[in-house]
GROMACS .gro file of C-alpha atoms in nm:
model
  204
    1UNK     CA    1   1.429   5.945  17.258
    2UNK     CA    2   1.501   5.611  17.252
    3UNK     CA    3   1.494   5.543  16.890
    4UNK     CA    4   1.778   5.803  16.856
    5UNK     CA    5   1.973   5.690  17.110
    6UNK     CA    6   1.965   5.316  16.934
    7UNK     CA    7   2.062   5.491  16.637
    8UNK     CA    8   2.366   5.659  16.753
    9UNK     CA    9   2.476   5.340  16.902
   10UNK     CA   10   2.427   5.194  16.626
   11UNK     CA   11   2.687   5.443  16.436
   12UNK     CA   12   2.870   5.544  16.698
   13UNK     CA   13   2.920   5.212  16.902
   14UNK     CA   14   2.936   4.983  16.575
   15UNK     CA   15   3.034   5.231  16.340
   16UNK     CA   16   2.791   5.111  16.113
   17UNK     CA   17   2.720   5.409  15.905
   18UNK     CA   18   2.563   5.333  15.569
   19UNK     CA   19   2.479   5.561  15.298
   20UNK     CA   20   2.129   5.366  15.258
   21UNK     CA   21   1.902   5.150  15.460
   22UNK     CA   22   1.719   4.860  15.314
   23UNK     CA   23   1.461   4.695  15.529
   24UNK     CA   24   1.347   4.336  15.421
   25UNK     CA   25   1.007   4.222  15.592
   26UNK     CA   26   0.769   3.981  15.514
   27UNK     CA   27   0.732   3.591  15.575
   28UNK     CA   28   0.855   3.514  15.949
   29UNK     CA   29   0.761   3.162  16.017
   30UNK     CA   30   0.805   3.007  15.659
   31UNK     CA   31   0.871   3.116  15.308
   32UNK     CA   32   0.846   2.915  15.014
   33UNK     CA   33   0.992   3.055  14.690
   34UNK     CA   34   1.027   3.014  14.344
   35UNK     CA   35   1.326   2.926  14.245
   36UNK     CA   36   1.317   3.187  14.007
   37UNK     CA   37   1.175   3.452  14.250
   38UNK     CA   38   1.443   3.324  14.510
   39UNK     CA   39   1.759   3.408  14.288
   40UNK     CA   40   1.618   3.710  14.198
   41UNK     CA   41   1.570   3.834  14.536
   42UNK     CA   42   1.910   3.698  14.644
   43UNK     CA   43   2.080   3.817  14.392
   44UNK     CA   44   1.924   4.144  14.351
   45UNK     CA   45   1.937   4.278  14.724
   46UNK     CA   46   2.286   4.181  14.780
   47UNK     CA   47   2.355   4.380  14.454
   48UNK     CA   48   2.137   4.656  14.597
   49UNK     CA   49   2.297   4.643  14.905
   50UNK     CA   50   2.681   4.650  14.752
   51UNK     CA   51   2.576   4.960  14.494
   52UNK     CA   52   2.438   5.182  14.744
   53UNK     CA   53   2.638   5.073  15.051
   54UNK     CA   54   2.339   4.975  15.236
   55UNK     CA   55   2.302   4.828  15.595
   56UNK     CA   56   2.042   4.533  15.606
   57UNK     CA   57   1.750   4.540  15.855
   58UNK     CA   58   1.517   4.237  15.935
   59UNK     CA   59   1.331   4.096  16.225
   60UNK     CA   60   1.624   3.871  16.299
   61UNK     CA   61   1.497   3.501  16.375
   62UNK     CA   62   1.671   3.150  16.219
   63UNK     CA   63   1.312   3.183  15.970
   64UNK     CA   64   1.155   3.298  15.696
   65UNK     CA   65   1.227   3.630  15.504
   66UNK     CA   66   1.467   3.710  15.778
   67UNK     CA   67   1.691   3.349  15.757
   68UNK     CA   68   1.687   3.427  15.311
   69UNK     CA   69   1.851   3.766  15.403
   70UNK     CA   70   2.154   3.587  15.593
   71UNK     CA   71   2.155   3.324  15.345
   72UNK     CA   72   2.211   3.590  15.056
   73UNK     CA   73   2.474   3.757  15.228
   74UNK     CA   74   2.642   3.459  15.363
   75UNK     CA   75   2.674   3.318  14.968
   76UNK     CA   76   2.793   3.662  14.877
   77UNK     CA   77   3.099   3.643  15.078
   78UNK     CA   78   3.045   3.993  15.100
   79UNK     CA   79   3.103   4.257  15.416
   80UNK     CA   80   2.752   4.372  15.416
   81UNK     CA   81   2.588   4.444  15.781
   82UNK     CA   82   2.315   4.282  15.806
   83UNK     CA   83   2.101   4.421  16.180
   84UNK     CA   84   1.838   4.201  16.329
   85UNK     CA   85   1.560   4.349  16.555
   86UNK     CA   86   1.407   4.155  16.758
   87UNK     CA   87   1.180   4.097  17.055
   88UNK     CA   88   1.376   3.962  17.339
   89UNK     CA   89   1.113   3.734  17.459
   90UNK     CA   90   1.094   3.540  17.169
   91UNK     CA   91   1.440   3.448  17.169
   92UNK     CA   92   1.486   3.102  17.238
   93UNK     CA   93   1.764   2.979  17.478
   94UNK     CA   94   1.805   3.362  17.522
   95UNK     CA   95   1.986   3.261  17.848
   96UNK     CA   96   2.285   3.226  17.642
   97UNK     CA   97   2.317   3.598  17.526
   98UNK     CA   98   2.211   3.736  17.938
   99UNK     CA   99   2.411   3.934  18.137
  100UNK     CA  100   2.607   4.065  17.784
  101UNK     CA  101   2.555   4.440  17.901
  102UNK     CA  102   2.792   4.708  17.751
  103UNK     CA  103   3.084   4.383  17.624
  104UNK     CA  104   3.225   4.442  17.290
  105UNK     CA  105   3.300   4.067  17.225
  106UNK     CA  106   3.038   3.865  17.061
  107UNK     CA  107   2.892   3.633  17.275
  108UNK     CA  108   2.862   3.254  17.119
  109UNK     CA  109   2.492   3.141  17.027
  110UNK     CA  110   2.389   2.819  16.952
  111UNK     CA  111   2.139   2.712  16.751
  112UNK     CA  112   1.991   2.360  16.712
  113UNK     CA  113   1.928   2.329  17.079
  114UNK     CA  114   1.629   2.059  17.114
  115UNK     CA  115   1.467   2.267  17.360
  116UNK     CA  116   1.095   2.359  17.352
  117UNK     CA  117   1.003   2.688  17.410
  118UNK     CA  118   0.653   2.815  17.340
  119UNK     CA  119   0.643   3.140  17.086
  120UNK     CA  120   0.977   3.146  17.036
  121UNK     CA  121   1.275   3.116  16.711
  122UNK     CA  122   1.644   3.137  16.710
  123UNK     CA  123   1.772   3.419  16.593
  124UNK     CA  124   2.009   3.365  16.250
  125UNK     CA  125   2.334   3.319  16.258
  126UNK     CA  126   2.476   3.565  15.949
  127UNK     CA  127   2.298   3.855  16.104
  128UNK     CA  128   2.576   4.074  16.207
  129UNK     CA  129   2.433   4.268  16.433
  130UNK     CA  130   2.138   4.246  16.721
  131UNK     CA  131   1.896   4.490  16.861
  132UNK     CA  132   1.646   4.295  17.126
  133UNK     CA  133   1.355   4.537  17.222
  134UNK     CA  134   1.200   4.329  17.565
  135UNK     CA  135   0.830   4.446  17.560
  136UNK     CA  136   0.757   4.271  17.924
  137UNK     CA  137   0.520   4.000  18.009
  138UNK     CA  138   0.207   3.953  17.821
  139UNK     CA  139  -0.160   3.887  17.902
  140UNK     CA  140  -0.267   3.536  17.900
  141UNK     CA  141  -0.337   3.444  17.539
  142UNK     CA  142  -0.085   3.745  17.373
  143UNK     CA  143   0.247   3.678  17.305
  144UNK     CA  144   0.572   3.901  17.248
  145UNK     CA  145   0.597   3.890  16.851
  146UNK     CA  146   0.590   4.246  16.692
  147UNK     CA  147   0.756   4.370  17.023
  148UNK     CA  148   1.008   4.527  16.805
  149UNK     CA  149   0.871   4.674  16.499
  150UNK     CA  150   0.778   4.965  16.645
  151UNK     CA  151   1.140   5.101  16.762
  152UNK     CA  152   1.289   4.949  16.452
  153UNK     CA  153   1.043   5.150  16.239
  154UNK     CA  154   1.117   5.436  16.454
  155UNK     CA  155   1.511   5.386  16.408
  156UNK     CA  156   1.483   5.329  16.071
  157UNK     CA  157   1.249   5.730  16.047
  158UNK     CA  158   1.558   5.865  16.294
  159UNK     CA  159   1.833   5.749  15.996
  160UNK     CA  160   1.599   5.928  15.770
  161UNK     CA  161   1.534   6.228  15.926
  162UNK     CA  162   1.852   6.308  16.154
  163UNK     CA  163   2.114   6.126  15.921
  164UNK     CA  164   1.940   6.210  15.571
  165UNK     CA  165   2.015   5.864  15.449
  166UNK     CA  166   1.719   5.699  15.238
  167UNK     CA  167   1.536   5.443  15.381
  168UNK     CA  168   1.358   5.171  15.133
  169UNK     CA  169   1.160   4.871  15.294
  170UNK     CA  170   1.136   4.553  15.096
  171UNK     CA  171   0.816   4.342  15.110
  172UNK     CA  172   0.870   3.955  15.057
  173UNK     CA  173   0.565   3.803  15.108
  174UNK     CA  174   0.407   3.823  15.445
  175UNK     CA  175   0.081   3.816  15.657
  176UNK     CA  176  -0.108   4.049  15.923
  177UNK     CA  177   0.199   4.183  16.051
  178UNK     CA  178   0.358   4.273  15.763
  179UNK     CA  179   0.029   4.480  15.666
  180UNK     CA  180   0.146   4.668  16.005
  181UNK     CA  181   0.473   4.704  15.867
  182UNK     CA  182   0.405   4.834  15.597
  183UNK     CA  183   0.130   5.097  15.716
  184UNK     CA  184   0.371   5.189  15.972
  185UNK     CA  185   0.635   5.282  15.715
  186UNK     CA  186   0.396   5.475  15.495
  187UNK     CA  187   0.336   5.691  15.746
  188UNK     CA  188   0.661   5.752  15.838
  189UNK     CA  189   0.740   5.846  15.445
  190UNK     CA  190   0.949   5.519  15.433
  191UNK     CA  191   0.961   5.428  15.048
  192UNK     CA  192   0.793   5.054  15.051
  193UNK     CA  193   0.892   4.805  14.740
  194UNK     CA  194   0.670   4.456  14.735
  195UNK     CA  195   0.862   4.152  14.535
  196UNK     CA  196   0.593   4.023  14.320
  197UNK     CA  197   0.539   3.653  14.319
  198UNK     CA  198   0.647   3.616  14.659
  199UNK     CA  199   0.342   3.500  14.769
  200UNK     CA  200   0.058   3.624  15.081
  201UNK     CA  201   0.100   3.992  15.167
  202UNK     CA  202   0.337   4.068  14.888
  203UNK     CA  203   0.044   3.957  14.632
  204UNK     CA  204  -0.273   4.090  14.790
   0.00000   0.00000   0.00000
């Protein structure tokens, strides 16, 4: 299936093989914190992450819940992988990272490109890893976002299942699609944690 085969790429090609899995989802396009709350979620997953020997999941993009997450582990100075999924069509300037089939070296992407692309986000640069999940061309009026959740809920179920390593997902604010998130992970048995005081989602 394909989520297992992502998986066991994920080990086998990375050797990224964690004893726990900590998902953080929630805000995408912007986030505004506490500065209490921020610190605290900062400081706590990183300390999470280091105790358990976790691998990091997010949705990937230069924004948001998913931008925090690098930030935390950039300050930490810490080895902690930190994956990105995201949908391939909401990439911007994906044209840089094309054509990087099966090549072990990193390929360089640049962010702070003035160019304007419709529905799209850099990804972050202190993700360590990338999965891009292309979901094809859209109707008129959809667009690609969510195109990966699916396969990186699945993934996340395969680690759980096949693996036995415990998978926790952590809620930091949020809107509509986080609600799917979340649902989605509930009924996959995926134990879900919501920050309180985050904000949107997180406090409903």
């Amino acid at each position: 299936t394909p989520d297992a085969r992502v998986a066991r790429f994920i080990r086998g090609f990375w050797n990224v093989r964690p004893s726990a899995v900590i998902e953080v989802t929630g805000g995408a396009l912007s986030l505004s914190l506490q500065p209490r709350v921020g610190e605290a979620f900062a400081s706590g997953l990183v300390a999470a992450a280091r105790a358990s020997d976790a691998v990091l999941v997010t949705g990937g993009t230069h924004s948001g819940v998913m931008a925090l997450t690098g930030r935390a582990v950039a300050d930490s100075l810490l080895s902690i992988p930190l994956i990105g999924f995201a949908s391939w069509r909401c990439v911007r300037s994906r044209s840089q990272l094309e054509k990087n089939a099966g090549f072990r070296a990193a390929r360089n992407y640049t962010i702070g490109l003035k160019e304007s692309e419709k529905n799209t986000a850099e990804i972050d640069p202190n993700h360590t890893h990338f999965v891009f999940v292309d979901g094809g061309e859209k109707a008129e009026g959809k667009t690609n976002w969510g195109d990966e959740a699916e396969l990186r809920t699945s993934v996340l179920d395969t680690y759980r299942t096949l693996y036995r390593v415990p998978v926790v997902m952590l809620v930091v604010g949020g809107g509509p699609q986080t609600l799917k998130n979340i649902l989605s992970a509930v009924k996959k048995r995926i134990y879900v944690l919501v920050m309180n005081g985050s904000g949107h989602a997180a406090d409903a």
